[in-house]
JSON list of C-alpha atoms in Angstrom, two decimals:
[
{"chain": "Y", "resi": 867, "resn": "SER", "atom": "CA", "xyz": [-10.45, 9.03, -6.12]},
{"chain": "Y", "resi": 868, "resn": "ALA", "atom": "CA", "xyz": [-8.70, 8.11, -9.37]},
{"chain": "Y", "resi": 869, "resn": "VAL", "atom": "CA", "xyz": [-9.31, 4.84, -11.22]},
{"chain": "Y", "resi": 870, "resn": "ILE", "atom": "CA", "xyz": [-6.02, 3.03, -11.70]},
{"chain": "Y", "resi": 871, "resn": "SER", "atom": "CA", "xyz": [-5.37, 0.05, -13.95]},
{"chain": "Y", "resi": 872, "resn": "GLN", "atom": "CA", "xyz": [-2.30, -2.11, -14.33]},
{"chain": "Y", "resi": 873, "resn": "LYS", "atom": "CA", "xyz": [-1.22, -4.46, -17.08]},
{"chain": "Y", "resi": 874, "resn": "PRO", "atom": "CA", "xyz": [-0.57, -7.31, -16.99]},
{"chain": "Y", "resi": 875, "resn": "SER", "atom": "CA", "xyz": [-2.51, -8.43, -13.93]},
{"chain": "Y", "resi": 876, "resn": "ARG", "atom": "CA", "xyz": [-0.22, -11.44, -13.58]},
{"chain": "Y", "resi": 877, "resn": "ASP", "atom": "CA", "xyz": [2.59, -13.15, -15.45]},
{"chain": "Y", "resi": 878, "resn": "ILE", "atom": "CA", "xyz": [4.92, -16.10, -15.20]},
{"chain": "Y", "resi": 879, "resn": "CYS", "atom": "CA", "xyz": [8.37, -15.41, -16.58]},
{"chain": "Y", "resi": 880, "resn": "GLN", "atom": "CA", "xyz": [11.65, -17.22, -17.07]},
{"chain": "Y", "resi": 881, "resn": "ARG", "atom": "CA", "xyz": [14.77, -16.11, -15.24]},
{"chain": "Y", "resi": 882, "resn": "GLY", "atom": "CA", "xyz": [16.99, -13.74, -17.18]},
{"chain": "Y", "resi": 883, "resn": "THR", "atom": "CA", "xyz": [14.11, -12.12, -19.05]},
{"chain": "Y", "resi": 884, "resn": "SER", "atom": "CA", "xyz": [12.50, -8.72, -18.47]},
{"chain": "Y", "resi": 885, "resn": "LEU", "atom": "CA", "xyz": [8.90, -7.66, -17.92]},
{"chain": "Y", "resi": 886, "resn": "THR", "atom": "CA", "xyz": [7.38, -4.21, -18.35]},
{"chain": "Y", "resi": 887, "resn": "ILE", "atom": "CA", "xyz": [4.37, -3.33, -16.20]},
{"chain": "Y", "resi": 888, "resn": "GLN", "atom": "CA", "xyz": [2.06, -0.51, -17.18]},
{"chain": "Y", "resi": 889, "resn": "CYS", "atom": "CA", "xyz": [0.09, 1.78, -14.88]},
{"chain": "Y", "resi": 890, "resn": "GLN", "atom": "CA", "xyz": [-2.70, 3.94, -16.31]},
{"chain": "Y", "resi": 891, "resn": "VAL", "atom": "CA", "xyz": [-4.74, 6.53, -14.40]},
{"chain": "Y", "resi": 892, "resn": "ASP", "atom": "CA", "xyz": [-8.03, 8.00, -15.58]},
{"chain": "Y", "resi": 893, "resn": "SER", "atom": "CA", "xyz": [-7.09, 11.55, -14.55]},
{"chain": "Y", "resi": 894, "resn": "GLN", "atom": "CA", "xyz": [-3.95, 13.65, -14.32]},
{"chain": "Y", "resi": 895, "resn": "VAL", "atom": "CA", "xyz": [-1.99, 13.10, -11.13]},
{"chain": "Y", "resi": 896, "resn": "THR", "atom": "CA", "xyz": [1.18, 14.75, -10.00]},
{"chain": "Y", "resi": 897, "resn": "MET", "atom": "CA", "xyz": [2.74, 11.87, -8.08]},
{"chain": "Y", "resi": 898, "resn": "MET", "atom": "CA", "xyz": [3.11, 8.24, -9.14]},
{"chain": "Y", "resi": 899, "resn": "PHE", "atom": "CA", "xyz": [4.91, 5.56, -7.15]},
{"chain": "Y", "resi": 900, "resn": "TRP", "atom": "CA", "xyz": [5.95, 1.95, -7.60]},
{"chain": "Y", "resi": 901, "resn": "TYR", "atom": "CA", "xyz": [5.94, -0.56, -4.73]},
{"chain": "Y", "resi": 902, "resn": "ARG", "atom": "CA", "xyz": [6.98, -4.16, -4.32]},
{"chain": "Y", "resi": 903, "resn": "GLN", "atom": "CA", "xyz": [5.17, -6.60, -2.05]},
{"chain": "Y", "resi": 904, "resn": "GLN", "atom": "CA", "xyz": [7.11, -9.81, -1.59]},
{"chain": "Y", "resi": 905, "resn": "PRO", "atom": "CA", "xyz": [5.13, -12.92, -0.60]},
{"chain": "Y", "resi": 906, "resn": "GLY", "atom": "CA", "xyz": [3.61, -12.50, 2.85]},
{"chain": "Y", "resi": 907, "resn": "GLN", "atom": "CA", "xyz": [5.34, -9.17, 3.36]},
{"chain": "Y", "resi": 908, "resn": "SER", "atom": "CA", "xyz": [4.42, -5.52, 3.57]},
{"chain": "Y", "resi": 909, "resn": "LEU", "atom": "CA", "xyz": [4.94, -2.95, 0.84]},
{"chain": "Y", "resi": 910, "resn": "THR", "atom": "CA", "xyz": [8.32, -1.49, 0.02]},
{"chain": "Y", "resi": 911, "resn": "LEU", "atom": "CA", "xyz": [8.65, 1.67, -2.05]},
{"chain": "Y", "resi": 912, "resn": "ILE", "atom": "CA", "xyz": [10.83, 1.14, -5.12]},
{"chain": "Y", "resi": 913, "resn": "ALA", "atom": "CA", "xyz": [10.77, 4.64, -6.60]},
{"chain": "Y", "resi": 914, "resn": "THR", "atom": "CA", "xyz": [8.85, 7.79, -7.33]},
{"chain": "Y", "resi": 915, "resn": "ALA", "atom": "CA", "xyz": [8.11, 8.19, -11.02]},
{"chain": "Y", "resi": 916, "resn": "ASN", "atom": "CA", "xyz": [8.76, 11.79, -12.10]},
{"chain": "Y", "resi": 917, "resn": "GLN", "atom": "CA", "xyz": [7.23, 13.16, -15.26]},
{"chain": "Y", "resi": 918, "resn": "GLY", "atom": "CA", "xyz": [9.84, 14.23, -17.75]},
{"chain": "Y", "resi": 919, "resn": "SER", "atom": "CA", "xyz": [12.83, 13.31, -15.61]},
{"chain": "Y", "resi": 920, "resn": "GLU", "atom": "CA", "xyz": [14.54, 10.34, -14.06]},
{"chain": "Y", "resi": 921, "resn": "ALA", "atom": "CA", "xyz": [12.75, 8.45, -11.31]},
{"chain": "Y", "resi": 922, "resn": "THR", "atom": "CA", "xyz": [13.84, 8.85, -7.70]},
{"chain": "Y", "resi": 923, "resn": "TYR", "atom": "CA", "xyz": [14.88, 5.47, -6.32]},
{"chain": "Y", "resi": 924, "resn": "GLU", "atom": "CA", "xyz": [14.82, 4.29, -2.71]},
{"chain": "Y", "resi": 925, "resn": "SER", "atom": "CA", "xyz": [17.78, 2.73, -1.02]},
{"chain": "Y", "resi": 926, "resn": "GLY", "atom": "CA", "xyz": [18.39, -0.77, -2.33]},
{"chain": "Y", "resi": 927, "resn": "PHE", "atom": "CA", "xyz": [16.77, -0.19, -5.73]},
{"chain": "Y", "resi": 928, "resn": "VAL", "atom": "CA", "xyz": [18.65, 0.86, -8.86]},
{"chain": "Y", "resi": 929, "resn": "ILE", "atom": "CA", "xyz": [17.70, 2.11, -12.28]},
{"chain": "Y", "resi": 930, "resn": "ASP", "atom": "CA", "xyz": [19.47, -0.70, -14.14]},
{"chain": "Y", "resi": 931, "resn": "LYS", "atom": "CA", "xyz": [17.29, -3.28, -12.42]},
{"chain": "Y", "resi": 932, "resn": "PHE", "atom": "CA", "xyz": [14.04, -1.31, -12.30]},
{"chain": "Y", "resi": 933, "resn": "PRO", "atom": "CA", "xyz": [13.94, 1.26, -15.11]},
{"chain": "Y", "resi": 934, "resn": "ILE", "atom": "CA", "xyz": [10.89, 3.51, -14.90]},
{"chain": "Y", "resi": 935, "resn": "SER", "atom": "CA", "xyz": [9.28, 5.77, -17.46]},
{"chain": "Y", "resi": 936, "resn": "ARG", "atom": "CA", "xyz": [6.68, 8.48, -16.97]},
{"chain": "Y", "resi": 937, "resn": "PRO", "atom": "CA", "xyz": [5.95, 10.20, -20.26]},
{"chain": "Y", "resi": 938, "resn": "ASN", "atom": "CA", "xyz": [2.87, 12.11, -19.03]},
{"chain": "Y", "resi": 939, "resn": "LEU", "atom": "CA", "xyz": [0.65, 12.74, -16.02]},
{"chain": "Y", "resi": 940, "resn": "THR", "atom": "CA", "xyz": [-1.53, 9.64, -16.50]},
{"chain": "Y", "resi": 941, "resn": "PHE", "atom": "CA", "xyz": [0.87, 6.84, -17.40]},
{"chain": "Y", "resi": 942, "resn": "SER", "atom": "CA", "xyz": [3.99, 5.11, -16.09]},
{"chain": "Y", "resi": 943, "resn": "THR", "atom": "CA", "xyz": [5.87, 1.87, -16.69]},
{"chain": "Y", "resi": 944, "resn": "LEU", "atom": "CA", "xyz": [8.12, -0.21, -14.47]},
{"chain": "Y", "resi": 945, "resn": "THR", "atom": "CA", "xyz": [10.46, -2.78, -16.01]},
{"chain": "Y", "resi": 946, "resn": "VAL", "atom": "CA", "xyz": [11.84, -5.63, -13.94]},
{"chain": "Y", "resi": 947, "resn": "SER", "atom": "CA", "xyz": [15.08, -6.51, -15.71]},
{"chain": "Y", "resi": 948, "resn": "ASN", "atom": "CA", "xyz": [17.13, -9.71, -15.82]},
{"chain": "Y", "resi": 949, "resn": "MET", "atom": "CA", "xyz": [14.67, -11.40, -13.50]},
{"chain": "Y", "resi": 950, "resn": "SER", "atom": "CA", "xyz": [15.47, -14.04, -10.91]},
{"chain": "Y", "resi": 951, "resn": "PRO", "atom": "CA", "xyz": [13.09, -16.04, -8.68]},
{"chain": "Y", "resi": 952, "resn": "GLU", "atom": "CA", "xyz": [13.73, -13.49, -5.92]},
{"chain": "Y", "resi": 953, "resn": "ASP", "atom": "CA", "xyz": [11.85, -10.93, -8.03]},
{"chain": "Y", "resi": 954, "resn": "SER", "atom": "CA", "xyz": [8.63, -12.91, -7.62]},
{"chain": "Y", "resi": 955, "resn": "SER", "atom": "CA", "xyz": [6.33, -10.36, -5.97]},
{"chain": "Y", "resi": 956, "resn": "ILE", "atom": "CA", "xyz": [3.29, -8.23, -6.43]},
{"chain": "Y", "resi": 957, "resn": "TYR", "atom": "CA", "xyz": [4.18, -4.89, -8.01]},
{"chain": "Y", "resi": 958, "resn": "LEU", "atom": "CA", "xyz": [1.80, -2.03, -7.31]},
{"chain": "Y", "resi": 959, "resn": "CYS", "atom": "CA", "xyz": [1.59, 1.49, -8.60]},
{"chain": "Y", "resi": 960, "resn": "SER", "atom": "CA", "xyz": [0.00, 4.26, -6.60]},
{"chain": "Y", "resi": 961, "resn": "VAL", "atom": "CA", "xyz": [-0.92, 7.87, -7.26]},
{"chain": "Y", "resi": 962, "resn": "ALA", "atom": "CA", "xyz": [-1.36, 11.05, -5.28]},
{"chain": "Y", "resi": 963, "resn": "GLN", "atom": "CA", "xyz": [-1.63, 14.77, -5.84]},
{"chain": "Y", "resi": 964, "resn": "VAL", "atom": "CA", "xyz": [1.33, 16.84, -4.69]},
{"chain": "Y", "resi": 965, "resn": "ASN", "atom": "CA", "xyz": [1.08, 18.14, -1.12]},
{"chain": "Y", "resi": 966, "resn": "THR", "atom": "CA", "xyz": [-1.73, 15.74, -0.29]},
{"chain": "Y", "resi": 967, "resn": "ASP", "atom": "CA", "xyz": [-1.22, 12.84, 2.04]},
{"chain": "Y", "resi": 968, "resn": "THR", "atom": "CA", "xyz": [-3.41, 10.14, 0.49]},
{"chain": "Y", "resi": 969, "resn": "GLN", "atom": "CA", "xyz": [-2.22, 7.58, -2.04]},
{"chain": "Y", "resi": 970, "resn": "TYR", "atom": "CA", "xyz": [-4.51, 5.39, -4.13]},
{"chain": "Y", "resi": 971, "resn": "PHE", "atom": "CA", "xyz": [-3.32, 2.04, -5.37]},
{"chain": "Y", "resi": 972, "resn": "GLY", "atom": "CA", "xyz": [-3.73, 0.04, -8.51]},
{"chain": "Y", "resi": 973, "resn": "PRO", "atom": "CA", "xyz": [-4.79, -3.61, -8.44]},
{"chain": "Y", "resi": 974, "resn": "GLY", "atom": "CA", "xyz": [-1.22, -4.88, -8.67]},
{"chain": "Y", "resi": 975, "resn": "THR", "atom": "CA", "xyz": [0.71, -7.18, -10.99]},
{"chain": "Y", "resi": 976, "resn": "ARG", "atom": "CA", "xyz": [1.51, -10.66, -9.66]},
{"chain": "Y", "resi": 977, "resn": "LEU", "atom": "CA", "xyz": [4.85, -11.76, -11.04]},
{"chain": "Y", "resi": 978, "resn": "THR", "atom": "CA", "xyz": [6.25, -15.29, -10.74]},
{"chain": "Y", "resi": 979, "resn": "VAL", "atom": "CA", "xyz": [9.77, -15.93, -11.96]},
{"chain": "Y", "resi": 980, "resn": "LEU", "atom": "CA", "xyz": [10.75, -19.55, -12.60]},
{"chain": "X", "resi": 217, "resn": "GLY", "atom": "CA", "xyz": [13.16, 7.32, 10.96]},
{"chain": "X", "resi": 218, "resn": "ASP", "atom": "CA", "xyz": [9.43, 6.78, 10.82]},
{"chain": "X", "resi": 219, "resn": "SER", "atom": "CA", "xyz": [8.04, 3.35, 11.62]},
{"chain": "X", "resi": 220, "resn": "VAL", "atom": "CA", "xyz": [4.72, 1.56, 12.10]},
{"chain": "X", "resi": 221, "resn": "THR", "atom": "CA", "xyz": [4.17, -1.48, 14.29]},
{"chain": "X", "resi": 222, "resn": "GLN", "atom": "CA", "xyz": [1.13, -3.70, 13.95]},
{"chain": "X", "resi": 223, "resn": "MET", "atom": "CA", "xyz": [-0.04, -6.69, 15.92]},
{"chain": "X", "resi": 224, "resn": "GLU", "atom": "CA", "xyz": [0.93, -9.95, 14.29]},
{"chain": "X", "resi": 225, "resn": "GLY", "atom": "CA", "xyz": [-1.63, -12.17, 12.69]},
{"chain": "X", "resi": 226, "resn": "PRO", "atom": "CA", "xyz": [-3.42, -14.11, 11.67]},
{"chain": "X", "resi": 227, "resn": "VAL", "atom": "CA", "xyz": [-6.37, -12.99, 13.74]},
{"chain": "X", "resi": 228, "resn": "THR", "atom": "CA", "xyz": [-9.24, -15.46, 13.57]},
{"chain": "X", "resi": 229, "resn": "LEU", "atom": "CA", "xyz": [-12.71, -14.40, 14.71]},
{"chain": "X", "resi": 230, "resn": "SER", "atom": "CA", "xyz": [-16.23, -15.70, 14.52]},
{"chain": "X", "resi": 231, "resn": "GLU", "atom": "CA", "xyz": [-18.77, -13.70, 12.56]},
{"chain": "X", "resi": 232, "resn": "GLU", "atom": "CA", "xyz": [-20.29, -10.83, 14.60]},
{"chain": "X", "resi": 233, "resn": "ALA", "atom": "CA", "xyz": [-17.31, -10.72, 16.97]},
{"chain": "X", "resi": 234, "resn": "PHE", "atom": "CA", "xyz": [-15.61, -7.46, 17.95]},
{"chain": "X", "resi": 235, "resn": "LEU", "atom": "CA", "xyz": [-12.39, -6.64, 16.14]},
{"chain": "X", "resi": 236, "resn": "THR", "atom": "CA", "xyz": [-9.36, -4.71, 17.32]},
{"chain": "X", "resi": 237, "resn": "ILE", "atom": "CA", "xyz": [-6.12, -4.54, 15.36]},
{"chain": "X", "resi": 238, "resn": "ASN", "atom": "CA", "xyz": [-3.44, -2.60, 17.19]},
{"chain": "X", "resi": 239, "resn": "CYS", "atom": "CA", "xyz": [-1.19, -0.09, 15.45]},
{"chain": "X", "resi": 240, "resn": "THR", "atom": "CA", "xyz": [1.42, 2.17, 16.98]},
{"chain": "X", "resi": 241, "resn": "TYR", "atom": "CA", "xyz": [3.79, 4.52, 15.23]},
{"chain": "X", "resi": 242, "resn": "THR", "atom": "CA", "xyz": [7.03, 6.41, 15.64]},
{"chain": "X", "resi": 243, "resn": "ALA", "atom": "CA", "xyz": [7.31, 9.73, 13.82]},
{"chain": "X", "resi": 244, "resn": "THR", "atom": "CA", "xyz": [8.10, 13.35, 14.47]},
{"chain": "X", "resi": 245, "resn": "GLY", "atom": "CA", "xyz": [5.40, 15.97, 14.52]},
{"chain": "X", "resi": 246, "resn": "TYR", "atom": "CA", "xyz": [1.90, 15.13, 13.38]},
{"chain": "X", "resi": 247, "resn": "PRO", "atom": "CA", "xyz": [1.86, 12.52, 10.64]},
{"chain": "X", "resi": 248, "resn": "SER", "atom": "CA", "xyz": [-1.30, 11.49, 8.83]},
{"chain": "X", "resi": 249, "resn": "LEU", "atom": "CA", "xyz": [-2.42, 7.96, 9.61]},
{"chain": "X", "resi": 250, "resn": "PHE", "atom": "CA", "xyz": [-4.14, 5.42, 7.38]},
{"chain": "X", "resi": 251, "resn": "TRP", "atom": "CA", "xyz": [-5.63, 1.97, 7.29]},
{"chain": "X", "resi": 252, "resn": "TYR", "atom": "CA", "xyz": [-5.53, 0.15, 3.98]},
{"chain": "X", "resi": 253, "resn": "VAL", "atom": "CA", "xyz": [-7.19, -3.21, 3.27]},
{"chain": "X", "resi": 254, "resn": "GLN", "atom": "CA", "xyz": [-6.07, -5.86, 0.80]},
{"chain": "X", "resi": 255, "resn": "TYR", "atom": "CA", "xyz": [-8.66, -8.49, -0.13]},
{"chain": "X", "resi": 256, "resn": "PRO", "atom": "CA", "xyz": [-7.37, -11.81, -1.49]},
{"chain": "X", "resi": 257, "resn": "GLY", "atom": "CA", "xyz": [-5.85, -11.41, -4.93]},
{"chain": "X", "resi": 258, "resn": "GLU", "atom": "CA", "xyz": [-6.40, -7.67, -5.06]},
{"chain": "X", "resi": 259, "resn": "GLY", "atom": "CA", "xyz": [-4.49, -4.41, -4.58]},
{"chain": "X", "resi": 260, "resn": "LEU", "atom": "CA", "xyz": [-4.73, -2.06, -1.62]},
{"chain": "X", "resi": 261, "resn": "GLN", "atom": "CA", "xyz": [-7.84, -0.03, -0.90]},
{"chain": "X", "resi": 262, "resn": "LEU", "atom": "CA", "xyz": [-7.90, 2.97, 1.39]},
{"chain": "X", "resi": 263, "resn": "LEU", "atom": "CA", "xyz": [-10.17, 2.08, 4.30]},
{"chain": "X", "resi": 264, "resn": "LEU", "atom": "CA", "xyz": [-9.94, 5.21, 6.46]},
{"chain": "X", "resi": 265, "resn": "LYS", "atom": "CA", "xyz": [-7.61, 8.00, 7.49]},
{"chain": "X", "resi": 266, "resn": "ALA", "atom": "CA", "xyz": [-7.05, 10.63, 10.17]},
{"chain": "X", "resi": 267, "resn": "THR", "atom": "CA", "xyz": [-4.89, 13.71, 9.82]},
{"chain": "X", "resi": 268, "resn": "LYS", "atom": "CA", "xyz": [-4.68, 15.21, 13.31]},
{"chain": "X", "resi": 269, "resn": "ALA", "atom": "CA", "xyz": [-4.81, 14.24, 16.94]},
{"chain": "X", "resi": 270, "resn": "ASP", "atom": "CA", "xyz": [-8.20, 13.01, 18.23]},
{"chain": "X", "resi": 271, "resn": "ASP", "atom": "CA", "xyz": [-9.57, 12.69, 14.69]},
{"chain": "X", "resi": 272, "resn": "LYS", "atom": "CA", "xyz": [-11.65, 9.58, 14.13]},
{"chain": "X", "resi": 273, "resn": "GLY", "atom": "CA", "xyz": [-11.61, 7.97, 10.72]},
{"chain": "X", "resi": 274, "resn": "SER", "atom": "CA", "xyz": [-14.52, 5.69, 9.84]},
{"chain": "X", "resi": 275, "resn": "ASN", "atom": "CA", "xyz": [-15.74, 3.67, 6.88]},
{"chain": "X", "resi": 276, "resn": "LYS", "atom": "CA", "xyz": [-17.82, 0.51, 6.35]},
{"chain": "X", "resi": 277, "resn": "GLY", "atom": "CA", "xyz": [-18.30, 0.09, 10.10]},
{"chain": "X", "resi": 278, "resn": "PHE", "atom": "CA", "xyz": [-14.57, 0.32, 10.81]},
{"chain": "X", "resi": 279, "resn": "GLU", "atom": "CA", "xyz": [-13.20, 3.09, 13.05]},
{"chain": "X", "resi": 280, "resn": "ALA", "atom": "CA", "xyz": [-9.81, 4.29, 14.23]},
{"chain": "X", "resi": 281, "resn": "THR", "atom": "CA", "xyz": [-8.93, 7.25, 16.45]},
{"chain": "X", "resi": 282, "resn": "TYR", "atom": "CA", "xyz": [-5.66, 9.17, 16.19]},
{"chain": "X", "resi": 283, "resn": "ARG", "atom": "CA", "xyz": [-4.17, 9.11, 19.70]},
{"chain": "X", "resi": 284, "resn": "LYS", "atom": "CA", "xyz": [-1.17, 11.40, 19.90]},
{"chain": "X", "resi": 285, "resn": "GLU", "atom": "CA", "xyz": [-0.52, 10.67, 23.59]},
{"chain": "X", "resi": 286, "resn": "THR", "atom": "CA", "xyz": [-0.13, 6.94, 22.96]},
{"chain": "X", "resi": 287, "resn": "THR", "atom": "CA", "xyz": [1.05, 7.24, 19.32]},
{"chain": "X", "resi": 288, "resn": "SER", "atom": "CA", "xyz": [-1.61, 4.76, 18.32]},
{"chain": "X", "resi": 289, "resn": "PHE", "atom": "CA", "xyz": [-4.24, 4.28, 15.63]},
{"chain": "X", "resi": 290, "resn": "HIS", "atom": "CA", "xyz": [-6.03, 1.04, 16.50]},
{"chain": "X", "resi": 291, "resn": "LEU", "atom": "CA", "xyz": [-8.60, -0.32, 14.05]},
{"chain": "X", "resi": 292, "resn": "GLU", "atom": "CA", "xyz": [-11.94, -1.46, 15.46]},
{"chain": "X", "resi": 293, "resn": "LYS", "atom": "CA", "xyz": [-15.19, -2.90, 14.19]},
{"chain": "X", "resi": 294, "resn": "GLY", "atom": "CA", "xyz": [-18.12, -3.85, 16.35]},
{"chain": "X", "resi": 295, "resn": "SER", "atom": "CA", "xyz": [-19.33, -6.85, 14.36]},
{"chain": "X", "resi": 296, "resn": "VAL", "atom": "CA", "xyz": [-17.19, -8.48, 11.70]},
{"chain": "X", "resi": 297, "resn": "GLN", "atom": "CA", "xyz": [-18.46, -10.39, 8.70]},
{"chain": "X", "resi": 298, "resn": "VAL", "atom": "CA", "xyz": [-16.91, -13.17, 6.64]},
{"chain": "X", "resi": 299, "resn": "SER", "atom": "CA", "xyz": [-16.48, -10.61, 3.85]},
{"chain": "X", "resi": 300, "resn": "ASP", "atom": "CA", "xyz": [-14.08, -8.63, 6.09]},
{"chain": "X", "resi": 301, "resn": "SER", "atom": "CA", "xyz": [-11.49, -11.38, 5.75]},
{"chain": "X", "resi": 302, "resn": "ALA", "atom": "CA", "xyz": [-8.44, -9.61, 4.33]},
{"chain": "X", "resi": 303, "resn": "VAL", "atom": "CA", "xyz": [-5.04, -8.23, 5.23]},
{"chain": "X", "resi": 304, "resn": "TYR", "atom": "CA", "xyz": [-5.10, -4.84, 6.97]},
{"chain": "X", "resi": 305, "resn": "PHE", "atom": "CA", "xyz": [-2.17, -2.43, 6.75]},
{"chain": "X", "resi": 306, "resn": "CYS", "atom": "CA", "xyz": [-1.56, 0.55, 9.01]},
{"chain": "X", "resi": 307, "resn": "ALA", "atom": "CA", "xyz": [0.48, 3.34, 7.42]},
{"chain": "X", "resi": 308, "resn": "LEU", "atom": "CA", "xyz": [1.66, 6.87, 8.04]},
{"chain": "X", "resi": 309, "resn": "SER", "atom": "CA", "xyz": [2.56, 9.86, 5.91]},
{"chain": "X", "resi": 310, "resn": "PRO", "atom": "CA", "xyz": [4.99, 12.34, 7.46]},
{"chain": "X", "resi": 311, "resn": "THR", "atom": "CA", "xyz": [4.13, 15.76, 8.78]},
{"chain": "X", "resi": 312, "resn": "GLY", "atom": "CA", "xyz": [3.56, 18.27, 6.02]},
{"chain": "X", "resi": 313, "resn": "GLY", "atom": "CA", "xyz": [2.71, 15.74, 3.35]},
{"chain": "X", "resi": 314, "resn": "GLY", "atom": "CA", "xyz": [5.55, 14.60, 1.16]},
{"chain": "X", "resi": 315, "resn": "ASN", "atom": "CA", "xyz": [3.55, 11.61, -0.04]},
{"chain": "X", "resi": 316, "resn": "LYS", "atom": "CA", "xyz": [5.97, 8.98, 1.23]},
{"chain": "X", "resi": 317, "resn": "LEU", "atom": "CA", "xyz": [4.04, 6.24, 3.03]},
{"chain": "X", "resi": 318, "resn": "THR", "atom": "CA", "xyz": [5.53, 4.00, 5.70]},
{"chain": "X", "resi": 319, "resn": "PHE", "atom": "CA", "xyz": [3.62, 0.73, 6.12]},
{"chain": "X", "resi": 320, "resn": "GLY", "atom": "CA", "xyz": [3.27, -1.72, 8.95]},
{"chain": "X", "resi": 321, "resn": "THR", "atom": "CA", "xyz": [3.77, -5.41, 8.26]},
{"chain": "X", "resi": 322, "resn": "GLY", "atom": "CA", "xyz": [0.07, -6.10, 7.82]},
{"chain": "X", "resi": 323, "resn": "THR", "atom": "CA", "xyz": [-2.37, -8.16, 9.89]},
{"chain": "X", "resi": 324, "resn": "GLN", "atom": "CA", "xyz": [-4.33, -10.98, 8.32]},
{"chain": "X", "resi": 325, "resn": "LEU", "atom": "CA", "xyz": [-7.92, -11.26, 9.51]},
{"chain": "X", "resi": 326, "resn": "LYS", "atom": "CA", "xyz": [-9.92, -14.45, 9.04]},
{"chain": "X", "resi": 327, "resn": "VAL", "atom": "CA", "xyz": [-13.61, -14.39, 9.89]},
{"chain": "X", "resi": 328, "resn": "GLU", "atom": "CA", "xyz": [-15.40, -17.72, 10.18]},
{"chain": "X", "resi": 329, "resn": "LEU", "atom": "CA", "xyz": [-19.08, -18.60, 10.35]}
]
């Protein structure tokens, strides 16, 4: 399985600011995803990060709030924009190869918004 | 749409006790089924998977069998350890791949000495 790292591992931010989270994989992968895990909750898919094109967002998530970049097959960023305390969550990236059913997850970024 | 239902936690057990965490699913066709584990302060790790009916996934003493007739994928371990304390998530991927995972709500397991 791929080795996945995320930066930062945690952060405390002020409301109204933005934070960019990085996801780096040690090998080329076709699929990259971003999830949110609110406190005590399960995981919710935010979007699929597509290389060279706009991300595909799930219902309830929009590009203005969660812009995503994927410049190549090993790297993606998620920005949480104009943050509010409700954005306090763990944000996780995951990877998979196309037409396979198994996703592998990064260690997550713990975000607290004051 | 697809859904996964897990037993609510927390589940508290003594060390060496037998563990069962129930998971049932709703999906068309033959989805792939997974158990992920999240240790405190960490991301999710794939624990085991099964891709077709009657398959048994196993890892680190944990087992789960894909039961099509009961749409279930219950997680079991014969003798838990304190180090197994974590949150366990059941998940499914739809028939034919597609990579989109649907997660259950997670079950917290606490193992005490």
